[in-house]
Each structure stands twice: as C-alpha cells, then as structure tokens.
Amino acid sequence: MWWRGNGLWAGLLVALIVAGAGKVGGHPGTAAGLAASAGLIFFFRESIGAESSLYSVPVRFWPPALLVLSVLVAFGK
C-alpha cells in the first residue's frame, strides 16, 4: 500500500485545491493553491493523523514543502 491512514484523502484534497486554483487563476492561482493547501494541511494535521502518509512522505512534512513549492512557482516564471 502506498498510503497510510488518511494520506490518500489529504493528497486528493491538495490535488483538487491546486488544480482548481490553477484552472481559475493560471500560474498565480497555482501558487495560491499550493499556499492554501499548505495552510489547510497545517490546520487539519491533527484530524488527518500523525501517522498518515502518501508515497512514504508523512503529512507533517507537507506544509513546509508546499510553501516552498508555492514560492518556486510564484517566482519561477
């Protein structure tokens, strides 16, 4: 299995937010979607679960990684 706990649902939530924001706002929307996803995962990390992971990356590491990706996307073009 490549997910643990609620990692699959958290990953789906992140993907839907980023894809929807990118579709509506283009390149800046994608950066905003990544930042919004980082905030949601950060605030709901207790309800998602400490042991949750997707592709062996624990959910607790997602918010910093999503924020770094957001900055890279915002200034990358």
XYZ file of C-alpha atoms in Angstrom:
77
model
C 0.000 0.000 0.000
C 1.415 3.411 -0.885
C -0.534 5.419 1.653
C -1.092 5.170 5.368
C -4.008 6.492 7.389
C -5.757 9.420 5.721
C -2.804 10.270 3.471
C -4.686 9.376 0.313
C -7.566 11.715 1.157
C -5.194 14.511 2.165
C -3.326 14.124 -1.124
C -6.582 14.207 -3.056
C -7.611 17.387 -1.227
C -4.283 19.044 -2.063
C -4.534 17.979 -5.700
C -8.087 19.294 -6.066
C -7.219 22.654 -4.499
C -4.085 23.146 -6.606
C -5.732 22.037 -9.844
C -8.835 24.150 -9.249
C -6.838 27.245 -8.342
C -4.576 26.750 -11.348
C -7.551 26.380 -13.661
C -9.170 29.574 -12.353
C -6.101 31.744 -11.800
C -3.449 30.349 -14.106
C 0.151 30.497 -12.919
C -0.509 32.811 -9.917
C -3.523 30.687 -8.998
C -1.374 27.583 -8.820
C 0.976 29.315 -6.373
C -2.002 30.477 -4.306
C -3.478 26.973 -4.377
C -0.230 25.484 -3.098
C -0.104 28.025 -0.265
C -3.770 27.432 0.600
C -3.178 23.677 0.632
C -0.242 24.143 2.985
C -2.459 26.128 5.343
C -5.257 23.570 5.282
C -2.931 20.643 5.884
C -1.230 22.564 8.710
C -4.510 23.377 10.462
C -6.051 19.932 9.988
C -2.947 17.844 10.618
C -4.289 16.528 13.940
C -7.548 15.342 12.402
C -5.700 13.853 9.417
C -3.482 11.861 11.756
C 0.156 11.863 12.750
C 0.844 8.538 11.058
C -0.758 9.452 7.737
C 1.467 9.469 4.685
C 1.338 9.337 0.904
C 4.193 7.741 -1.045
C 6.004 7.303 2.287
C 6.094 11.096 2.912
C 4.399 11.851 6.247
C 1.710 14.534 6.232
C 3.599 16.548 8.855
C 6.235 17.411 6.214
C 3.740 18.586 3.587
C 3.096 22.193 4.731
C 6.751 23.320 4.507
C 7.200 21.503 1.206
C 4.016 23.023 -0.227
C 5.100 26.509 0.848
C 8.492 26.063 -0.822
C 6.760 24.871 -3.992
C 4.424 27.858 -3.805
C 7.338 30.283 -3.681
C 9.127 28.483 -6.513
C 6.005 28.559 -8.680
C 5.299 32.221 -7.883
C 8.793 33.394 -8.815
C 9.629 30.721 -11.351
C 8.132 32.240 -14.450
